[in-house]
C-alpha positions as CSV (number, residue, x, y, z in Angstrom):
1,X,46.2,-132.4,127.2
2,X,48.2,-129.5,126.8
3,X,48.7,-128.3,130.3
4,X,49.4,-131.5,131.2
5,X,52.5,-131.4,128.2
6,X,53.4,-127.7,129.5
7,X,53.0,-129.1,133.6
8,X,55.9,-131.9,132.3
9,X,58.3,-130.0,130.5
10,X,58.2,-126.6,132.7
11,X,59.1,-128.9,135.6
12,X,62.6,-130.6,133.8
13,X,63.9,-127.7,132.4
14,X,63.1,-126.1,136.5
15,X,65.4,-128.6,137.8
16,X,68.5,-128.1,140.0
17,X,71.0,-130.3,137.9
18,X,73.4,-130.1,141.4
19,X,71.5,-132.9,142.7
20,X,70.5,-135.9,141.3
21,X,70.5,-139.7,142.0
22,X,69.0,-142.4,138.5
23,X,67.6,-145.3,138.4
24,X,67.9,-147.4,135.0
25,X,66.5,-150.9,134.4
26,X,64.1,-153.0,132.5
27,X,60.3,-153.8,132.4
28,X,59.2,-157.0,132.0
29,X,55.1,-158.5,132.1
30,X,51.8,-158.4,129.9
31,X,50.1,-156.2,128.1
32,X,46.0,-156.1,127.6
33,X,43.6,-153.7,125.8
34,X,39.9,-152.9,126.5
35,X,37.7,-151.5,124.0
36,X,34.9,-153.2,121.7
37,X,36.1,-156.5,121.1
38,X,36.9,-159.6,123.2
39,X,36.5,-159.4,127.3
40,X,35.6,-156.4,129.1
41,X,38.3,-157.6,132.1
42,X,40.3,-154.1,133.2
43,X,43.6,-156.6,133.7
44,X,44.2,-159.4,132.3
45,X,47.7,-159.7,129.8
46,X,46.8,-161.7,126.3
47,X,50.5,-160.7,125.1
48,X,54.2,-160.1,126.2
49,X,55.1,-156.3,127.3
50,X,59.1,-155.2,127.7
51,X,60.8,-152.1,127.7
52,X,63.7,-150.1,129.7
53,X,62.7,-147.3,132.2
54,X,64.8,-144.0,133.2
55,X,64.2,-142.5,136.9
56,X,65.5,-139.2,137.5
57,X,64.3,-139.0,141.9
58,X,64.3,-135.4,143.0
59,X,63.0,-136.3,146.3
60,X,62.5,-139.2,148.6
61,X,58.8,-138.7,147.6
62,X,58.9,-137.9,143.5
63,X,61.1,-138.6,140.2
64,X,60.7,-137.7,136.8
65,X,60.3,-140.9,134.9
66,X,60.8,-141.8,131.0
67,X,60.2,-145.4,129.5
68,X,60.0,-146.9,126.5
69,X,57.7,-150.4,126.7
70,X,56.6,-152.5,123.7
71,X,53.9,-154.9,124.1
72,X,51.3,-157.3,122.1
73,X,47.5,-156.9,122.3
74,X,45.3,-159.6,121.5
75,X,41.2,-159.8,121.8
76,X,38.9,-162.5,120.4
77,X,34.9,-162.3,120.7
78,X,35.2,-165.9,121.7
79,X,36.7,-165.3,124.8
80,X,33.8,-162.3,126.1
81,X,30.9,-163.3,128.7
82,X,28.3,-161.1,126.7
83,X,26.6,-163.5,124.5
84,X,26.6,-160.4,121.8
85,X,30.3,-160.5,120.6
86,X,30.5,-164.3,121.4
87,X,28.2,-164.4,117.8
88,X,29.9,-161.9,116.5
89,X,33.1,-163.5,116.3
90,X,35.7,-160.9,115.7
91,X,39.4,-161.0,116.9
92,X,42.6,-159.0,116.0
93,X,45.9,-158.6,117.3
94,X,48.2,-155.3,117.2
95,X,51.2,-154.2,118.9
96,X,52.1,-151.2,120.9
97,X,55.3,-148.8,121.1
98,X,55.3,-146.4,123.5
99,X,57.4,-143.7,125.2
100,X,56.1,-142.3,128.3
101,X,57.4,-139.2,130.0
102,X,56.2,-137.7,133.9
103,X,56.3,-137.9,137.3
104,X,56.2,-140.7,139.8
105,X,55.1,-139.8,143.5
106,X,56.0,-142.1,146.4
107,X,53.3,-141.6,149.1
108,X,56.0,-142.2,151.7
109,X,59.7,-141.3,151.5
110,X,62.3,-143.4,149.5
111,X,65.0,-142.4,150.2
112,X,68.0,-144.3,148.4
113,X,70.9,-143.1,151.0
114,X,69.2,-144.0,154.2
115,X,71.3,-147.2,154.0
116,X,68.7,-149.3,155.1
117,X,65.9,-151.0,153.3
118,X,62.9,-149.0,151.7
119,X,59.8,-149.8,150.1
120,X,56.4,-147.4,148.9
121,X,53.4,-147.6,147.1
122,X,53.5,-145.5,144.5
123,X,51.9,-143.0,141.6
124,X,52.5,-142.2,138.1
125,X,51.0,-140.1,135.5
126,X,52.3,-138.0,132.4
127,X,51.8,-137.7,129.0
128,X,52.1,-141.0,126.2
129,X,52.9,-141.1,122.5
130,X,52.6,-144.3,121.0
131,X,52.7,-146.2,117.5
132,X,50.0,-149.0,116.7
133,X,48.5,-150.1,113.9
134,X,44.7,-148.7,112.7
135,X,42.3,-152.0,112.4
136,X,39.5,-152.4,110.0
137,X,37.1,-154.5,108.8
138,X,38.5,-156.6,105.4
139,X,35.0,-156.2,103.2
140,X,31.6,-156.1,105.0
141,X,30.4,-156.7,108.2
142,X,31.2,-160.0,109.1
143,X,34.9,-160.2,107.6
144,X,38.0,-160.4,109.4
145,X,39.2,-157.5,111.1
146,X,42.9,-156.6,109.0
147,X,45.4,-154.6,110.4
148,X,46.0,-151.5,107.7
149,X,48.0,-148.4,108.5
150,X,49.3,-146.6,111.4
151,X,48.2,-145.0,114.2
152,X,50.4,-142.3,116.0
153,X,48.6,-141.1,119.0
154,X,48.9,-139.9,123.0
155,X,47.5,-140.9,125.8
156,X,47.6,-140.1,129.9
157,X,49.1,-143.1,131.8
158,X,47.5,-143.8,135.4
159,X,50.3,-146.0,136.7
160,X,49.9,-147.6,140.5
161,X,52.7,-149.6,141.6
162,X,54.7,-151.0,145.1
163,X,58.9,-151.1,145.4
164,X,61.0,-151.9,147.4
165,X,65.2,-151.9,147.9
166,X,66.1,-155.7,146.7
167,X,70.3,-154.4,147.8
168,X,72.3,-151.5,147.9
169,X,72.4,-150.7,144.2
170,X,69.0,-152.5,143.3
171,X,65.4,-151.7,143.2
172,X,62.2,-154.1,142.0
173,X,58.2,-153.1,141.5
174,X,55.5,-154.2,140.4
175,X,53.4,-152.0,139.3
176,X,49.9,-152.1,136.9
177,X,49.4,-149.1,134.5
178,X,46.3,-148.3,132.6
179,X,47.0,-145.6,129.3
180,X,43.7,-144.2,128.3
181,X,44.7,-143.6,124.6
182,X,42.9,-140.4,122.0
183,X,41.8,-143.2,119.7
184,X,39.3,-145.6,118.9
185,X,40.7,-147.7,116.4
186,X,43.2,-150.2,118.5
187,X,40.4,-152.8,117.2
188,X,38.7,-151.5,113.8
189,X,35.7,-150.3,115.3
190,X,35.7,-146.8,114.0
191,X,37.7,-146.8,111.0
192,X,36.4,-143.4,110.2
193,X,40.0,-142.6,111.9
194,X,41.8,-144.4,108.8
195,X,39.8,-143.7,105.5
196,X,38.8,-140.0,107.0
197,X,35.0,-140.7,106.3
198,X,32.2,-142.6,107.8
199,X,31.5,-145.9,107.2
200,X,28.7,-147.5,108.9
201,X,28.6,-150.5,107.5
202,X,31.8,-151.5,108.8
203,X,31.7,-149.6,111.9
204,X,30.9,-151.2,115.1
205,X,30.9,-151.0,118.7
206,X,30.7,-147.8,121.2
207,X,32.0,-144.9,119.5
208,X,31.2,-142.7,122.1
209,X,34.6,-144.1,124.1
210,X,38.5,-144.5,123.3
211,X,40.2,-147.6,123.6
212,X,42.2,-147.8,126.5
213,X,45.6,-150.3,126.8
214,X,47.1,-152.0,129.9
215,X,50.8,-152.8,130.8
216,X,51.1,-155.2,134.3
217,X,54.6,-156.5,135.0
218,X,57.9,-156.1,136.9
219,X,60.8,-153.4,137.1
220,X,64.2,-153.9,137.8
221,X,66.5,-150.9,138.1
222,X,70.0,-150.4,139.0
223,X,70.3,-147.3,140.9
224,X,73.8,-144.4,140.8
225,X,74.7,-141.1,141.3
226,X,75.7,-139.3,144.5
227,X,73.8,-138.3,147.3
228,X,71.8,-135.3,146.8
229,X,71.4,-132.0,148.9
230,X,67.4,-132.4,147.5
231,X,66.7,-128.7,146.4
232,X,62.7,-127.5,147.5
233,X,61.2,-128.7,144.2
Protein backbone atom coordinates (compact mmCIF):
# COMPACT_ATOMS: atom_id res chain seq x y z
CA UNK A 1 0.00 0.00 0.00
CA UNK A 2 2.67 2.23 0.46
CA UNK A 3 4.46 2.05 -2.82
CA UNK A 4 1.40 2.38 -4.40
CA UNK A 5 0.97 6.02 -2.14
CA UNK A 6 4.85 6.91 -3.02
CA UNK A 7 4.09 5.53 -7.06
CA UNK A 8 1.08 8.44 -6.95
CA UNK A 9 2.60 11.30 -5.36
CA UNK A 10 6.28 10.97 -7.00
CA UNK A 11 4.53 11.10 -10.27
CA UNK A 12 2.45 14.77 -9.56
CA UNK A 13 5.02 16.50 -8.10
CA UNK A 14 7.38 14.92 -11.62
CA UNK A 15 5.00 16.76 -13.77
CA UNK A 16 5.86 19.32 -16.47
CA UNK A 17 3.22 22.08 -15.36
CA UNK A 18 3.94 23.74 -19.21
CA UNK A 19 1.44 21.45 -20.45
CA UNK A 20 -1.69 20.61 -19.38
CA UNK A 21 -5.34 20.20 -20.67
CA UNK A 22 -8.56 19.35 -17.43
CA UNK A 23 -11.37 17.78 -17.47
CA UNK A 24 -14.02 18.63 -14.65
CA UNK A 25 -17.55 17.26 -14.37
CA UNK A 26 -19.85 15.16 -12.33
CA UNK A 27 -20.56 11.38 -11.51
CA UNK A 28 -23.78 10.20 -11.40
CA UNK A 29 -25.15 6.12 -10.80
CA UNK A 30 -25.31 3.43 -8.00
CA UNK A 31 -23.45 2.25 -5.49
CA UNK A 32 -23.36 -1.70 -4.10
CA UNK A 33 -21.19 -3.49 -1.53
CA UNK A 34 -20.17 -7.22 -1.23
CA UNK A 35 -19.18 -8.69 1.90
CA UNK A 36 -21.22 -11.09 4.44
CA UNK A 37 -24.63 -9.98 4.21
CA UNK A 38 -27.36 -9.78 1.50
CA UNK A 39 -26.43 -11.02 -2.37
CA UNK A 40 -23.15 -12.14 -3.33
CA UNK A 41 -23.89 -10.23 -7.06
CA UNK A 42 -20.23 -8.31 -8.01
CA UNK A 43 -22.77 -5.32 -9.53
CA UNK A 44 -25.78 -4.58 -8.80
CA UNK A 45 -26.49 -0.68 -7.24
CA UNK A 46 -29.07 -0.91 -4.02
CA UNK A 47 -28.34 2.99 -3.50
CA UNK A 48 -27.72 6.36 -5.22
CA UNK A 49 -23.78 7.24 -5.81
CA UNK A 50 -22.73 11.12 -6.96
CA UNK A 51 -19.72 13.05 -6.83
CA UNK A 52 -17.48 15.54 -9.00
CA UNK A 53 -14.24 14.25 -10.76
CA UNK A 54 -10.92 16.23 -11.72
CA UNK A 55 -8.75 14.98 -14.87
CA UNK A 56 -5.46 16.27 -15.18
CA UNK A 57 -4.46 14.24 -19.14
CA UNK A 58 -0.75 14.19 -19.65
CA UNK A 59 -1.01 12.20 -22.69
CA UNK A 60 -3.45 11.01 -25.23
CA UNK A 61 -3.06 7.65 -23.39
CA UNK A 62 -2.96 8.65 -19.32
CA UNK A 63 -4.31 11.44 -16.69
CA UNK A 64 -4.01 11.88 -13.19
CA UNK A 65 -7.46 11.64 -11.80
CA UNK A 66 -8.97 12.92 -8.36
CA UNK A 67 -12.79 12.41 -7.38
CA UNK A 68 -14.81 12.75 -4.61
CA UNK A 69 -18.14 10.27 -4.85
CA UNK A 70 -20.69 9.74 -2.15
CA UNK A 71 -22.97 6.85 -2.28
CA UNK A 72 -25.52 4.61 -0.23
CA UNK A 73 -25.07 0.89 0.52
CA UNK A 74 -27.76 -1.24 1.29
CA UNK A 75 -27.84 -5.38 1.90
CA UNK A 76 -30.70 -7.40 3.29
CA UNK A 77 -30.36 -11.40 3.88
CA UNK A 78 -33.70 -11.48 2.33
CA UNK A 79 -32.63 -10.64 -0.88
CA UNK A 80 -29.39 -13.67 -1.06
CA UNK A 81 -29.89 -17.02 -3.07
CA UNK A 82 -27.98 -19.06 -0.25
CA UNK A 83 -30.70 -20.38 1.82
CA UNK A 84 -28.08 -19.59 4.98
CA UNK A 85 -28.45 -15.79 5.30
CA UNK A 86 -32.08 -15.97 3.92
CA UNK A 87 -32.72 -17.48 7.81
CA UNK A 88 -30.52 -15.35 9.16
CA UNK A 89 -32.20 -12.29 8.36
CA UNK A 90 -29.82 -9.49 8.78
CA UNK A 91 -29.80 -6.11 6.84
CA UNK A 92 -28.09 -2.75 7.29
CA UNK A 93 -27.55 0.25 5.38
CA UNK A 94 -24.40 2.70 5.47
CA UNK A 95 -23.03 5.41 3.45
CA UNK A 96 -19.76 6.01 1.80
CA UNK A 97 -17.48 9.19 1.22
CA UNK A 98 -14.65 8.90 -0.66
CA UNK A 99 -11.80 10.73 -2.35
CA UNK A 100 -9.85 8.92 -4.75
CA UNK A 101 -6.52 9.98 -6.21
CA UNK A 102 -4.41 8.06 -9.45
CA UNK A 103 -4.00 7.49 -12.76
CA UNK A 104 -6.27 6.62 -15.64
CA UNK A 105 -4.79 4.82 -18.78
CA UNK A 106 -6.59 4.94 -22.11
CA UNK A 107 -5.52 1.81 -24.06
CA UNK A 108 -5.75 3.80 -27.29
CA UNK A 109 -4.99 7.60 -27.73
CA UNK A 110 -7.44 10.40 -26.72
CA UNK A 111 -6.48 12.98 -27.80
CA UNK A 112 -8.68 16.10 -27.01
CA UNK A 113 -7.16 18.52 -29.97
CA UNK A 114 -7.46 16.07 -32.86
CA UNK A 115 -10.65 18.02 -33.68
CA UNK A 116 -12.51 15.10 -34.51
CA UNK A 117 -14.34 12.66 -32.39
CA UNK A 118 -12.59 10.24 -29.84
CA UNK A 119 -13.60 7.46 -27.84
CA UNK A 120 -11.38 4.56 -25.56
CA UNK A 121 -11.80 1.92 -23.18
CA UNK A 122 -10.16 2.73 -20.37
CA UNK A 123 -8.18 1.91 -16.77
CA UNK A 124 -8.00 3.25 -13.45
CA UNK A 125 -6.38 2.52 -10.21
CA UNK A 126 -4.88 4.54 -7.21
CA UNK A 127 -5.11 4.79 -3.76
CA UNK A 128 -8.79 5.54 -1.72
CA UNK A 129 -9.63 7.07 1.68
CA UNK A 130 -13.01 6.88 2.73
CA UNK A 131 -15.44 7.56 5.70
CA UNK A 132 -18.32 4.94 6.59
CA UNK A 133 -19.77 3.99 9.45
CA UNK A 134 -18.59 0.65 11.66
CA UNK A 135 -21.82 -1.78 11.93
CA UNK A 136 -22.54 -4.03 14.82
CA UNK A 137 -24.79 -6.30 16.17
CA UNK A 138 -27.43 -4.31 18.81
CA UNK A 139 -27.32 -7.30 21.74
CA UNK A 140 -26.80 -10.96 20.71
CA UNK A 141 -26.82 -12.86 17.81
CA UNK A 142 -30.00 -12.43 16.29
CA UNK A 143 -30.47 -8.52 16.87
CA UNK A 144 -30.46 -5.90 14.48
CA UNK A 145 -27.35 -4.91 13.05
CA UNK A 146 -26.95 -0.77 14.31
CA UNK A 147 -24.73 1.50 12.80
CA UNK A 148 -22.15 2.77 15.73
CA UNK A 149 -19.07 4.78 15.04
CA UNK A 150 -16.84 5.51 12.31
CA UNK A 151 -14.73 3.99 10.11
CA UNK A 152 -11.84 5.94 8.25
CA UNK A 153 -10.13 3.63 6.00
CA UNK A 154 -8.25 3.12 2.31
CA UNK A 155 -8.72 1.14 -0.26
CA UNK A 156 -7.20 0.36 -4.13
CA UNK A 157 -9.88 1.23 -6.73
CA UNK A 158 -9.94 -1.07 -10.00
CA UNK A 159 -11.88 1.18 -12.21
CA UNK A 160 -12.88 -0.10 -16.05
CA UNK A 161 -14.71 2.33 -17.98
CA UNK A 162 -15.52 3.44 -22.05
CA UNK A 163 -15.62 7.54 -23.27
CA UNK A 164 -16.20 9.06 -25.76
CA UNK A 165 -16.18 13.10 -27.17
CA UNK A 166 -20.10 13.92 -26.87
CA UNK A 167 -18.75 17.90 -28.57
CA UNK A 168 -15.92 20.05 -28.64
CA UNK A 169 -15.80 20.94 -25.02
CA UNK A 170 -17.68 17.73 -23.66
CA UNK A 171 -16.77 14.24 -22.64
CA UNK A 172 -19.26 11.23 -21.25
CA UNK A 173 -18.26 7.54 -19.74
CA UNK A 174 -19.52 5.06 -18.24
CA UNK A 175 -17.44 3.31 -16.35
CA UNK A 176 -17.92 0.40 -13.27
CA UNK A 177 -15.37 0.67 -10.41
CA UNK A 178 -14.79 -1.90 -7.73
CA UNK A 179 -12.72 -0.44 -4.29
CA UNK A 180 -11.40 -3.31 -2.37
CA UNK A 181 -11.46 -1.59 1.02
CA UNK A 182 -8.79 -2.55 4.48
CA UNK A 183 -11.82 -3.30 6.44
CA UNK A 184 -14.27 -5.73 7.35
CA UNK A 185 -16.84 -3.95 9.17
CA UNK A 186 -19.04 -2.07 6.18
CA UNK A 187 -21.75 -4.73 7.66
CA UNK A 188 -21.02 -5.60 11.50
CA UNK A 189 -19.42 -8.81 10.87
CA UNK A 190 -16.25 -8.27 12.64
CA UNK A 191 -16.76 -5.72 15.12
CA UNK A 192 -13.56 -6.62 16.72
CA UNK A 193 -12.59 -3.36 14.44
CA UNK A 194 -14.93 -1.13 16.79
CA UNK A 195 -14.76 -2.29 20.44
CA UNK A 196 -10.78 -3.33 19.89
CA UNK A 197 -11.54 -6.96 21.24
CA UNK A 198 -13.06 -10.13 20.10
CA UNK A 199 -16.42 -10.92 20.35
CA UNK A 200 -17.62 -14.11 19.02
CA UNK A 201 -20.85 -14.05 19.87
CA UNK A 202 -21.66 -11.24 17.76
CA UNK A 203 -19.24 -11.93 15.11
CA UNK A 204 -20.24 -13.43 11.99
CA UNK A 205 -19.48 -14.19 8.58
CA UNK A 206 -15.89 -14.71 6.68
CA UNK A 207 -13.38 -12.94 8.53
CA UNK A 208 -10.74 -14.16 6.52
CA UNK A 209 -11.79 -11.34 3.68
CA UNK A 210 -12.47 -7.36 3.55
CA UNK A 211 -15.48 -5.99 2.35
CA UNK A 212 -15.27 -4.62 -0.94
CA UNK A 213 -17.74 -1.56 -2.30
CA UNK A 214 -18.93 -0.85 -5.88
CA UNK A 215 -19.65 2.52 -7.70
CA UNK A 216 -21.38 1.98 -11.51
CA UNK A 217 -22.63 5.14 -13.23
CA UNK A 218 -22.07 7.97 -15.65
CA UNK A 219 -19.37 10.92 -16.05
CA UNK A 220 -19.81 14.06 -17.57
CA UNK A 221 -16.87 16.45 -17.89
CA UNK A 222 -16.30 19.71 -19.43
CA UNK A 223 -12.95 19.83 -20.80
CA UNK A 224 -10.19 23.36 -20.95
CA UNK A 225 -6.91 24.37 -21.16
CA UNK A 226 -4.59 24.77 -24.20
CA UNK A 227 -3.08 22.34 -26.29
CA UNK A 228 -0.18 20.72 -24.83
CA UNK A 229 3.47 20.13 -26.27
CA UNK A 230 2.91 16.47 -24.09
CA UNK A 231 6.36 16.21 -22.28
CA UNK A 232 7.86 12.20 -22.27
CA UNK A 233 6.17 11.38 -18.97
Amino acid sequence: MRYLIAFVLMSITSINLQSQTYEVGAFLGGANYIGDVGNSFYVNPSGLAAGGILKWNRSPRHSFRFSLIMGNIEADDAESNDTRRQQRGYSFSNTITEASLGLEFNFWDFDLHKGTSQSAPYLYTGVTYFRADHVILDGSRGGPLVNEGTNWEFAIPMTVGYKTTLSRHLVGALEIGARYTFTDNLDGSNPEELLNREDPVITFGNQNTNDWYVFTGITFTVTFGRKPCYSSF
